[in-house]
Coordinates of C-alpha atoms and ligand atoms in Angstrom, one line a residue:
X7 CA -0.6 -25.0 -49.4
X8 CA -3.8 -27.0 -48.4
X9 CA -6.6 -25.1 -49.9
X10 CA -10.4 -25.3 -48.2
X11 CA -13.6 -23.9 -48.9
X12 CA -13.8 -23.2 -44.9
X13 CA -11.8 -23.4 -41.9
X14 CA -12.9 -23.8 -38.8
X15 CA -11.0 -23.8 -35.3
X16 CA -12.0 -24.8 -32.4
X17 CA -14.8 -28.1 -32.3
X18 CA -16.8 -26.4 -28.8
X19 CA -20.6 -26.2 -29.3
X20 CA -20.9 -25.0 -32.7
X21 CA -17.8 -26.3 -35.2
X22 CA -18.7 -29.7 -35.6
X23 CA -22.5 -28.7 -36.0
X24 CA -21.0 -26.3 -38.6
X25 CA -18.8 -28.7 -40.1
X26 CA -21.5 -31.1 -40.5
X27 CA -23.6 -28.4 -42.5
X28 CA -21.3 -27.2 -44.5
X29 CA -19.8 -30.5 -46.1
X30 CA -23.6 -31.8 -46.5
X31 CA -23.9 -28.4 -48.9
X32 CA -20.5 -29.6 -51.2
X33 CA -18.2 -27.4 -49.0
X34 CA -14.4 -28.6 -48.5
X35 CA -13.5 -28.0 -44.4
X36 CA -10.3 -28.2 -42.3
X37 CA -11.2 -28.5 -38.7
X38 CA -8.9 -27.7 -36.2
X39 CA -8.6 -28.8 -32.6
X40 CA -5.6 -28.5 -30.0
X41 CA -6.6 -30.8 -27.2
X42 CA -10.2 -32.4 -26.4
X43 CA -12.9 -32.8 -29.2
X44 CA -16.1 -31.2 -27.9
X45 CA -14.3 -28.5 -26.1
X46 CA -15.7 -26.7 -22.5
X47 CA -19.0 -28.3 -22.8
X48 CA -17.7 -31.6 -23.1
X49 CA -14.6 -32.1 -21.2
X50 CA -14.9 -29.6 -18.3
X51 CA -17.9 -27.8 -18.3
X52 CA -21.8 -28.7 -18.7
X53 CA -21.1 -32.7 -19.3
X54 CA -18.5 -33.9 -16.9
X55 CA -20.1 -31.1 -13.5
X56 CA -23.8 -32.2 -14.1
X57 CA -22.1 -36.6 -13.9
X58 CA -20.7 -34.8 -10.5
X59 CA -24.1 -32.8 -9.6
X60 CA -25.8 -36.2 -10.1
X61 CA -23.2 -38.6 -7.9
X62 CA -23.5 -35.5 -5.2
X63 CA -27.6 -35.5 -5.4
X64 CA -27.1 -39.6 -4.8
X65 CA -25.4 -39.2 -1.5
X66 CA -27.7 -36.4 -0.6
X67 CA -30.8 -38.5 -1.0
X68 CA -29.3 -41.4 0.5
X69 CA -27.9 -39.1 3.6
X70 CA -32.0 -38.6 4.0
X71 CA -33.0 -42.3 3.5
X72 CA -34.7 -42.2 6.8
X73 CA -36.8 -39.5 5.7
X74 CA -38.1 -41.8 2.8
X75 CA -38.6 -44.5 5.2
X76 CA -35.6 -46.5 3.4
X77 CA -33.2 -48.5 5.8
X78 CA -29.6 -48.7 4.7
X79 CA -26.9 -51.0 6.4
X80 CA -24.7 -48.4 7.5
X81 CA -22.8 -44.8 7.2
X82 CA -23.5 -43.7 3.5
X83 CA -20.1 -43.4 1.9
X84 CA -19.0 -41.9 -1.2
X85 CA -15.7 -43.6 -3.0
X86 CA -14.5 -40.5 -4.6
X87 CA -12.4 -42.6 -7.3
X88 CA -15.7 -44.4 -8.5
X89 CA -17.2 -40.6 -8.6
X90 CA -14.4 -39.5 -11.3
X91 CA -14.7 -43.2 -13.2
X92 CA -18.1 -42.2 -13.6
X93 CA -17.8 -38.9 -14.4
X94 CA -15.0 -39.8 -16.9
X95 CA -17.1 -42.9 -18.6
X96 CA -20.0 -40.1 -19.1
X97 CA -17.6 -37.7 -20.8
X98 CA -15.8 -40.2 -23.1
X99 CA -18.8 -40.8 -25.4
X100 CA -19.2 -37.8 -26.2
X101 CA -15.6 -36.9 -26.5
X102 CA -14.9 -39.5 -29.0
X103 CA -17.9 -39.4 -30.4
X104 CA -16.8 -35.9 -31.3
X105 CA -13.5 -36.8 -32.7
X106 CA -14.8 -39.9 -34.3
X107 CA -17.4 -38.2 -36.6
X108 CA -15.2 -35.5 -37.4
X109 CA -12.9 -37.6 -38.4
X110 CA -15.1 -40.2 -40.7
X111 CA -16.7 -37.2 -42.2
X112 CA -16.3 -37.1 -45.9
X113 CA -14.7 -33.8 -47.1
X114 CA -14.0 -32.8 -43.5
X115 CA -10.0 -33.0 -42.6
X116 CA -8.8 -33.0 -39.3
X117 CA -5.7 -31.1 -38.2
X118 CA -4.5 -31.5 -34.3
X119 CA -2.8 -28.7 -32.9
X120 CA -2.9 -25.1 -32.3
X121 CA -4.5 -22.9 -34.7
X122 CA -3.1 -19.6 -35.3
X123 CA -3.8 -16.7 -38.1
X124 CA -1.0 -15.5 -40.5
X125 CA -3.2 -14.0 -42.6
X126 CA -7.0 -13.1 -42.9
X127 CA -7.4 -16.2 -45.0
X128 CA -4.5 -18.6 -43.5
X129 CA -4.3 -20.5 -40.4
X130 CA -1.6 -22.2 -39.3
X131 CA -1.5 -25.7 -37.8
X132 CA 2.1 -27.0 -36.8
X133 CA 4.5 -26.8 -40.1
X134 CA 1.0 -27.0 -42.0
X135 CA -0.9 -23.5 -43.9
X136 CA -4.2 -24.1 -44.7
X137 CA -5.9 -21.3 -46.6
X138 CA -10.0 -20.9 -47.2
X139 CA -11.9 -17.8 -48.0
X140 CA -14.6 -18.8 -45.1
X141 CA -12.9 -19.2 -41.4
X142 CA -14.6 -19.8 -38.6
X143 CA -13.3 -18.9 -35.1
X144 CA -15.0 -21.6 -32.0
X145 CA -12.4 -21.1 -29.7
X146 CA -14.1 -21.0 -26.6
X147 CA -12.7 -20.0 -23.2
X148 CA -10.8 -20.5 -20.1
X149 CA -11.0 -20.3 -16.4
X150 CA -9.7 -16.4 -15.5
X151 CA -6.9 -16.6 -12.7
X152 CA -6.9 -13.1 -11.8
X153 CA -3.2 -11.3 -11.0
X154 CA -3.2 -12.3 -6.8
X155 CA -0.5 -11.8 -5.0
X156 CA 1.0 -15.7 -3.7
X157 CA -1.4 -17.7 -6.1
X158 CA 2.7 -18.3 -7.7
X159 CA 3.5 -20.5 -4.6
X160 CA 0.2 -22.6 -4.2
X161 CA -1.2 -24.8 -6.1
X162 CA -4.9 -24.1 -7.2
X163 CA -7.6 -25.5 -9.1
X164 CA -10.2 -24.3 -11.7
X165 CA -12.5 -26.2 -13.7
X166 CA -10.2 -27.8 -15.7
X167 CA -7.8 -29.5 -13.3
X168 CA -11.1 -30.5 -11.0
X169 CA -11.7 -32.8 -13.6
X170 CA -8.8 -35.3 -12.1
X171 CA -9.3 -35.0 -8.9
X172 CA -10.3 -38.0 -7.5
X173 CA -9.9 -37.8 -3.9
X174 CA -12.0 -36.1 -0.8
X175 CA -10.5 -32.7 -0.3
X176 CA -10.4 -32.1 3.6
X177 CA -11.4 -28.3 3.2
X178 CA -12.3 -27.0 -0.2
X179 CA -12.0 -23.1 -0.4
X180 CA -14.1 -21.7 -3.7
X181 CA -13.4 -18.3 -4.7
X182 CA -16.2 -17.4 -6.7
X183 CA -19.7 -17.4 -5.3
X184 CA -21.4 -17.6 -8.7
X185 CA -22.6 -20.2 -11.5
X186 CA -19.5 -22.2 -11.7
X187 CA -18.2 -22.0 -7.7
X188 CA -21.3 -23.3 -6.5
X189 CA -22.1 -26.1 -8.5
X190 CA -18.7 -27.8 -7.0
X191 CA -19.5 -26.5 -3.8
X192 CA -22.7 -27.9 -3.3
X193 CA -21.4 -30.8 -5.4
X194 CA -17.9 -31.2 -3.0
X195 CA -19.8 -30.6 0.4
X196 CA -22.4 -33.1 -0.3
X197 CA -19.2 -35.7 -1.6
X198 CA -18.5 -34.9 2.4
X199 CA -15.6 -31.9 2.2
X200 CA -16.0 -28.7 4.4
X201 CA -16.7 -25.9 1.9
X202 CA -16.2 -22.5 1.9
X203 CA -17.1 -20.1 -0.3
X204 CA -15.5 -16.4 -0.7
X205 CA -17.4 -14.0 -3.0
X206 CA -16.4 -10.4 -3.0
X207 CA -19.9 -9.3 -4.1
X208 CA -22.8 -8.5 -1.0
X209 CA -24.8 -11.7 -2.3
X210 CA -24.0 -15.0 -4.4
X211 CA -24.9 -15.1 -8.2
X212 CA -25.4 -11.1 -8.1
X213 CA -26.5 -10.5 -11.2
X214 CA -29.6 -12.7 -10.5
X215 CA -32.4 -10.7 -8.1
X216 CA -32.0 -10.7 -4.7
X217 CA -34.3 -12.9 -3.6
X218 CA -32.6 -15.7 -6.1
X219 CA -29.4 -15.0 -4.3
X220 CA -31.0 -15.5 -1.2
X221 CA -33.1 -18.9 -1.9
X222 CA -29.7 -20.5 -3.5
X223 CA -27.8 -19.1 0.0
X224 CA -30.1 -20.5 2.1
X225 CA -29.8 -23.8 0.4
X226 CA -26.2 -23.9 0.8
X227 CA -25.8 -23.0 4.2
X228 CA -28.4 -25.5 5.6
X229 CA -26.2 -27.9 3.6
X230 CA -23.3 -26.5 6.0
X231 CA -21.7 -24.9 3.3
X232 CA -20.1 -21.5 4.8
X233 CA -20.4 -18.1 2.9
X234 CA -18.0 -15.3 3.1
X235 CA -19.8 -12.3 1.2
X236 CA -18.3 -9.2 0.8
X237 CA -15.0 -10.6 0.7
X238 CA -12.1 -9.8 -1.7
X239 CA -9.2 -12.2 -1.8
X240 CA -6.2 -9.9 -1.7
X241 CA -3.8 -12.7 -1.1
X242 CA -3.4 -16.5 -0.9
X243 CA -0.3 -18.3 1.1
X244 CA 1.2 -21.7 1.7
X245 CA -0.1 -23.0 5.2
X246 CA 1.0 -26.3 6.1
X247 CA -0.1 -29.0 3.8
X248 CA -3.2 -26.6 2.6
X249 CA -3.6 -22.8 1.6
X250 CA -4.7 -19.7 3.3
X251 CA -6.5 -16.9 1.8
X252 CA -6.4 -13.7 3.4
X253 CA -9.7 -11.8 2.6
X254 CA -10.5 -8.4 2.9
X255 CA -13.9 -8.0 5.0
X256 CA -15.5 -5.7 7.4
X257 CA -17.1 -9.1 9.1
X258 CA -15.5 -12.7 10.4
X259 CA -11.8 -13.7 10.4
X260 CA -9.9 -11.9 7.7
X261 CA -8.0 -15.6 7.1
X262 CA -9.9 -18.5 5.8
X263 CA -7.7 -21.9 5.6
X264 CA -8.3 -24.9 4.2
X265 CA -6.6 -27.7 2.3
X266 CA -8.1 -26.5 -1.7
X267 CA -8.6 -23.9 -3.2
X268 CA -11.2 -23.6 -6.1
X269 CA -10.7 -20.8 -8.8
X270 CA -13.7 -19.7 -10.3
X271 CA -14.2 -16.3 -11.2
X272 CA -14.6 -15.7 -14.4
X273 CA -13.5 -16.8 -17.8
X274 CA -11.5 -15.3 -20.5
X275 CA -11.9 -16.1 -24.3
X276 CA -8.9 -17.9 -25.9
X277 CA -8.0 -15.4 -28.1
X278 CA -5.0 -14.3 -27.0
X279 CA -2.9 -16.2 -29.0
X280 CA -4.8 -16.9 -32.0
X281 CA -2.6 -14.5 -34.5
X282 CA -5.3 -12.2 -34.4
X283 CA -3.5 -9.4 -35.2
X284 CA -2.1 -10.8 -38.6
X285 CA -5.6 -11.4 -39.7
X286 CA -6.9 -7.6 -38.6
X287 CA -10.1 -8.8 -36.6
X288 CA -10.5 -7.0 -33.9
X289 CA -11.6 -7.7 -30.2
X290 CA -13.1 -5.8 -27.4
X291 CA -10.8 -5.0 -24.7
X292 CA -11.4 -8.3 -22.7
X293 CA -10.4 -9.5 -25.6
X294 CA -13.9 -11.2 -27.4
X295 CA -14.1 -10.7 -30.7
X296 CA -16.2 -8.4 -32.2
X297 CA -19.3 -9.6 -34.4
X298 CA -22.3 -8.2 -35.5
X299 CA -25.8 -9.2 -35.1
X300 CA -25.1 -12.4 -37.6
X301 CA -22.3 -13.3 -36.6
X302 CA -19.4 -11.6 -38.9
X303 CA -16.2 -9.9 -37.8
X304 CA -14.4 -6.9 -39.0
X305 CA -13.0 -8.8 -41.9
X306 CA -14.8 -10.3 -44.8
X307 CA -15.4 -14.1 -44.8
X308 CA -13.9 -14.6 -40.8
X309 CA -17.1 -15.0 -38.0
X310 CA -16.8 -16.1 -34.6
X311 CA -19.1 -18.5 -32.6
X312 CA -20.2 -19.4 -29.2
X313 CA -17.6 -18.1 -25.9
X314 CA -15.2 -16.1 -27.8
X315 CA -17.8 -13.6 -29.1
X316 CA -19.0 -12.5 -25.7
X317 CA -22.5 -12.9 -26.7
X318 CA -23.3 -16.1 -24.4
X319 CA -21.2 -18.1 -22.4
X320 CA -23.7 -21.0 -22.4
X321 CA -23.6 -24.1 -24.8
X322 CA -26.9 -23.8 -25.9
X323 CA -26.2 -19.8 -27.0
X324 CA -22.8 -21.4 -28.9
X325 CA -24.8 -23.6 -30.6
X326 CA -27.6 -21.2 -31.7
X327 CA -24.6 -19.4 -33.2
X328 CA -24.0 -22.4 -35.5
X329 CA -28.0 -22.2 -36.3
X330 CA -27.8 -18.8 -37.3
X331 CA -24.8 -18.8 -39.2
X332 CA -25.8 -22.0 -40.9
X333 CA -29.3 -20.7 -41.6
X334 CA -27.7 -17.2 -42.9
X335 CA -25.0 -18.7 -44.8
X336 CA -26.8 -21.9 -46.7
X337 CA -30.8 -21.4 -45.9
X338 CA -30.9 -18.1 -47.4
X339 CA -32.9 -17.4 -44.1
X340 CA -31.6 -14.2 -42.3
X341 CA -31.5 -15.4 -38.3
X342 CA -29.8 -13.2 -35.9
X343 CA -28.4 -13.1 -32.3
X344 CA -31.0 -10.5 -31.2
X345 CA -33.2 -12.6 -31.7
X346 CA -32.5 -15.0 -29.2
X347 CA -34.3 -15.0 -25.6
X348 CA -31.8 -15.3 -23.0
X349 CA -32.1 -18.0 -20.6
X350 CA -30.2 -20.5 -18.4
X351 CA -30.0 -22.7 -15.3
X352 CA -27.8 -22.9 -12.6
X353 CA -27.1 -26.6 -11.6
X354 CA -27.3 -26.5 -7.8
X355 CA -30.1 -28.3 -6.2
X356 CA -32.5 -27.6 -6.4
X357 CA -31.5 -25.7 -10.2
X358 CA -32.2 -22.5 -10.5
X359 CA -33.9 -21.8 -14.7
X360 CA -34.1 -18.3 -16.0
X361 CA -35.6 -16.7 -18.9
X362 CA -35.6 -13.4 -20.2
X363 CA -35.8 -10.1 -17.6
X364 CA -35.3 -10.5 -13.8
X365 CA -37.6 -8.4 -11.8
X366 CA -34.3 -5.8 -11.1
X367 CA -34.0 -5.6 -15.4
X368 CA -38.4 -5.2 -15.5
X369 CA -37.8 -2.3 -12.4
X370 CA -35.3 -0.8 -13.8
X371 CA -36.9 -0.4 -17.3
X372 CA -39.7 1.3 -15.8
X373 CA -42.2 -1.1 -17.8
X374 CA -45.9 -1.7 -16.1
X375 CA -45.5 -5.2 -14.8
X376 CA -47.4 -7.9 -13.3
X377 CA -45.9 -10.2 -11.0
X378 CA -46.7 -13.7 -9.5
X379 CA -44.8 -15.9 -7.1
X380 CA -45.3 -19.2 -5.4
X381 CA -42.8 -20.7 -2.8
X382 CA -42.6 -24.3 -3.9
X383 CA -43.8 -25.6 -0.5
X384 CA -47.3 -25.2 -2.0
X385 CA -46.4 -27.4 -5.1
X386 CA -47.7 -30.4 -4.1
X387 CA -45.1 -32.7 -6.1
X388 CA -42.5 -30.6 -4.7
X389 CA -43.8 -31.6 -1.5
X390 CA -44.5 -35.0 -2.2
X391 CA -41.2 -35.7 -3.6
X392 CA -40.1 -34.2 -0.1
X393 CA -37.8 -31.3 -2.0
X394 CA -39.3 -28.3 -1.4
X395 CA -36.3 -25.6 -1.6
X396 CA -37.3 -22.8 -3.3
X397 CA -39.7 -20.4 -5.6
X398 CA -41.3 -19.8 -8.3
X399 CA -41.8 -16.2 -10.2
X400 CA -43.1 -15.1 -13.2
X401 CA -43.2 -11.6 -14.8
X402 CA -45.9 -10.4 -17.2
X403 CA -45.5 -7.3 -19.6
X404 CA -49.4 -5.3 -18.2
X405 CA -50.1 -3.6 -21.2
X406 CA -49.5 -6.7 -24.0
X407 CA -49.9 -9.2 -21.1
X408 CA -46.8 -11.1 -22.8
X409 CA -44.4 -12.9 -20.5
X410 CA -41.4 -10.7 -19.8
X411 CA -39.4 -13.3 -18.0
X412 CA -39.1 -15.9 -14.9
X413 CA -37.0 -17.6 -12.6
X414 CA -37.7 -20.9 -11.2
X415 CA -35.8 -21.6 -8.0
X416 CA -37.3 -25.1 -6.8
X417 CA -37.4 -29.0 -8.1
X418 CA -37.2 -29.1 -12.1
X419 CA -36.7 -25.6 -12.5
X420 CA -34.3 -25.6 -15.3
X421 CA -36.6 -27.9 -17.0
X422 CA -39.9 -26.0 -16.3
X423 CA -38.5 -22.3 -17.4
X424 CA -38.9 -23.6 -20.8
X425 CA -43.0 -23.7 -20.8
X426 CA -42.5 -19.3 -20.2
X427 CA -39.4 -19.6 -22.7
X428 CA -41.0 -21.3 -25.8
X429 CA -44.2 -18.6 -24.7
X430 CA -41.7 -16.1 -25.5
X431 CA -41.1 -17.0 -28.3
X432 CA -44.5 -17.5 -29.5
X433 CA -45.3 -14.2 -28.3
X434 CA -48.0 -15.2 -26.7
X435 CA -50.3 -13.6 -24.5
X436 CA -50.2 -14.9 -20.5
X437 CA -53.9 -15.6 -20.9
X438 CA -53.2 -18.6 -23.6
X439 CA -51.1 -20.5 -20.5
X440 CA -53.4 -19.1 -17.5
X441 CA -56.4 -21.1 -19.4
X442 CA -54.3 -24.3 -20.4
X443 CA -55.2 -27.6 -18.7
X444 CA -51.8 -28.5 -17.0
X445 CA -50.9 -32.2 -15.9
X446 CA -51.5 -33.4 -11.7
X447 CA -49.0 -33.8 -10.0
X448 CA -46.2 -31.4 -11.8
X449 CA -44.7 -28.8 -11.3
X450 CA -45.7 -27.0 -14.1
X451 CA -49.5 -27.6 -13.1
X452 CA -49.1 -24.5 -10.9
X453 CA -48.6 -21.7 -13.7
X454 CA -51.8 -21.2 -14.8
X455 CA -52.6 -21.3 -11.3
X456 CA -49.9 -18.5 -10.5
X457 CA -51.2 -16.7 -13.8
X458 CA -54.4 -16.3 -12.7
X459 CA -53.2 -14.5 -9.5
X460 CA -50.9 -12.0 -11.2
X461 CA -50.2 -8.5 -9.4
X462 CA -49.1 -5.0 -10.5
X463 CA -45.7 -5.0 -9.6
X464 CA -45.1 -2.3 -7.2
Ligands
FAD22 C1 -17.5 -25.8 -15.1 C2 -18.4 -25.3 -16.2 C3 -19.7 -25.7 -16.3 C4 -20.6 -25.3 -17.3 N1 -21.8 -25.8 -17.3 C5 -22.7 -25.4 -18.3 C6 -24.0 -25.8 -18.4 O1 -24.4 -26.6 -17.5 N2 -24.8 -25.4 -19.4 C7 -24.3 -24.5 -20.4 O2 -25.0 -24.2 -21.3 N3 -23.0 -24.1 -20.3 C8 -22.2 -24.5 -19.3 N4 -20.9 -24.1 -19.3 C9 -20.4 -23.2 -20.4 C10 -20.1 -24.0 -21.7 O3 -19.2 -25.1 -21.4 C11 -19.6 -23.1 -22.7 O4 -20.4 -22.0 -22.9 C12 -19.4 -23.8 -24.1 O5 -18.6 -25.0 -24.0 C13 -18.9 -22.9 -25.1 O6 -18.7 -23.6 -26.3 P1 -17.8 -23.0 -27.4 O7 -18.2 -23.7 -28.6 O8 -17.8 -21.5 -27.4 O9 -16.2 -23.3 -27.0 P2 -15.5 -24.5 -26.2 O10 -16.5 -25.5 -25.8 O11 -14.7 -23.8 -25.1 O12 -14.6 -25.1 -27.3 C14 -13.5 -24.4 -27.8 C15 -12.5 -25.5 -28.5 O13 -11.6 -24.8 -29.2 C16 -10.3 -25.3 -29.0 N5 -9.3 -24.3 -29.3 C17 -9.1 -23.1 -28.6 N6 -8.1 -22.4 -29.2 C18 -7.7 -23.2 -30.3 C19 -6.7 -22.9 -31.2 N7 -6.0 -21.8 -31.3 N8 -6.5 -23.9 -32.2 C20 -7.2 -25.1 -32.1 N9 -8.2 -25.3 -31.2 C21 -8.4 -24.4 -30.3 C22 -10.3 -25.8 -27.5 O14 -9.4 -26.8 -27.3 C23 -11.8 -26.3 -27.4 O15 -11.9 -27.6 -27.8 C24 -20.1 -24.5 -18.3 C25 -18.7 -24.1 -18.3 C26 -17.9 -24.5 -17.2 C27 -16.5 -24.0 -17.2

């Protein structure tokens, strides 16, 4: 029986990271992996949507050329085959570069195929036991296809099998109106489909505040994109070459057809058929595996990182698991998940970046707040860049005057949250930024200028 110093299954966000650290501190590793090195982030999340966002934002821009005062020589078109070429030469980098260091790593061994628990210090890997006294479980997740009556009888996509399509779909139908739905539905309607989206919820993305759903809505339906809210898909059927989806709704038609449908609802950790049970760690009912605040599971020696854990769904949170287990285990530091700030963006256009408390968490926690807003029609590079979608807002704790969170709705948004984040983290007072000397023309220049004209959030 192969003996390790440390397994780990899964190479998402965090096992190769992990790998890496651990055999530059003497450590003997298996790493397991049962399809794409680099996992979600890599293959069909983060990597391959944002190559799609960015061939979709092309043919946007070029749909406006006249706007710019560019000529063209005729209707913009978009090949959809060269859109997936690209999109697939963007991926294949990092896949391989994945696999390749992995592979060339020096007391790292590589076993392909499905990992499974037969004990809580075995794993099994074809005919193959390895056994470690350290595993670590980076298994990820996958698209959620819930239990809908006909979804047996048509053929449906999710984020996965979007990743081969390389054709125009006549009609795309997402069901889904949050993070992952609407990237490929602004992304698809601007390739030139018809899009509609179904979302069960009164507002898209409805855990952010309302005025966030409503800014991102806005976007999409002047894009033509069409919105069903407060819409449950009860059913889904054959209809000619395409797929109907019968919704229930108190407004429009209770059918929407259309020629795809999109799956995105949710995901679901892969867990379910990881031998769990012979190893004795134990999961929450969706089935995420329980750690605490560093990391550990129920049983000594096993942790769990990144999707799987249900303590971020993001890249960046599965790799920050890898930090702080890395840190904890070989640093002698003690860094733990609580630690972390939340934050995010949404990769519509324009993005939508988040950080720590929307304004509905800093109401509901009955905190004294100040608030500040600016719609991004008075950011003058905003304006000059002729992409003015959006807003800006910022919260501010009243008593410590330390930033409590923002959302940035507008151009560069998921790139200017992180001037509030990394104040976060510095703990810093509102007043350090409000006085800083920011650069003409950005569109960062305007938060001292918003901090200065903070109000008591009513
Ligand atoms: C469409 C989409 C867009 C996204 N965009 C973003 C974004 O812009 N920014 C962002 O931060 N996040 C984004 N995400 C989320 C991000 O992709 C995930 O949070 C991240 O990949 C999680 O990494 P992970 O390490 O937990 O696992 P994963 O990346 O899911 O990797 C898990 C790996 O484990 C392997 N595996 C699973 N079970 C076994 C087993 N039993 N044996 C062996 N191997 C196994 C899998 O094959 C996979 O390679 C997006 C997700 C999707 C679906």
């Amino acid at each position: 029986m192969p003996q390790f110093d440390a397994i780990i299954i899964g190479t998402g966000q965090a096992g190769p990271a992990l790998a890496r650290r651990l055999v530059a501190a003497g450590r003997k590793v298996a790493v397991i992996e049962r399809k794409y090195f680099g996992g979600t982030c890599v293959n069909t999340g983060c990597t391959p949507t944002k190559a799609l966002v960015a061939s979709a934002y092309a043919a946007h821009v070029a749909r406006r050329h006249r706007d710019y005062g560019v000529t063209v020589g005729g209707d913009i078109g978009v090949n959809m085959k060269a859109v997936k070429a690209r999109k697939d030469a963007v991926v294949a980098p990092s896949r391989n570069g994945v696999e390749r260091s992995l592979k060339e790593l020096d007391g790292c061994t590589v076993f392909q195929g499905h990992g499974r628990f037969v004990s809580p210090h075995e794993v099994k890997v074809g005919e193959t036991v390895l056994k470690a006294p350290q595993i670590f479980i980076n298994v990820g997740g996958r698209a959620a296809v819930p239990p809908m009556p006909g979804l047996d009888q048509v053929r449906y996509l999710t984020n996965s099998s979007m990743m081969d399509v390389d054709f125009l779909p006549e009609h795309l139908i997402a069901v889904g109106g949050s993070y992952i739905g609407l990237e490929f539905a602004q992304a698809y309607r601007r390739f030139g489909s018809k899009v509609t989206v179904i979302e069960m919820a009164p507002r898209l993305i409805a855990r952010e505040d309302e005025d966030v759903s409503m800014g991102v809505a806005d976007v999409l339906e002047a894009e033509g994109i069409e919105l069903r809210l407060n819409a449950t898909c009860m059913s889904v059927a054959k209809h000619g070459n395409g797929v109907a989806v019968n919704v229930d709704c108190t407004e429009g038609s209770p059918q929407v057809v259309g020629s795809h449908l999109l799956l995105a609802v949710g995901r679901r950790p892969n867990t379910d058929d990881l031998g769990l049970d012979k190893a004795g760690v134990a999961t929450d009912e969706r089935g995420y595996i329980k750690v605490d605040d560093e990391l550990a599971t129920n049983v000594a020696g096993i942790f769990a990182l990144g999707d799987c854990n249900g303590r971020g769904a993001f890249t960046h949170t599965a790799y920050n698991d890898f930090e702080i287990v890395a840190a904890n285990l070989l640093d002698g530091e003690q860094r733990r998940v609580t630690d972390r700030i939340m934050a995010y963006a949404l990769y519509t256009d324009p993005p939508l970046g988040r950080c720590g408390m929307s304004e509905t968490e800093v109401r509901k926690s009955g905190k004294p707040a100040l608030i500040a807003t600016m719609p991004m029609e008075d950011v003058s590079r905003a304006f000059e860049k002729g992409e003015t979608n959006g807003f800006m807002k910022i919260l501010v704790d009243k008593e410590s005057k330390q930033f409590l969170g923002a959302a940035f709705l507008g151009l560069n948004g998921d790139e200017v949250i992180h001037t509030v984040l990394d104040q976060m983290y510095a703990k810093a007072p509102a007043t350090v930024m409000a006085r800083a000397m920011h650069i003409h023309p950005t569109v960062a220049e305007f938060l001292p200028t918003m901090l200065q004209e903070l109000r008591e959030l009513e």
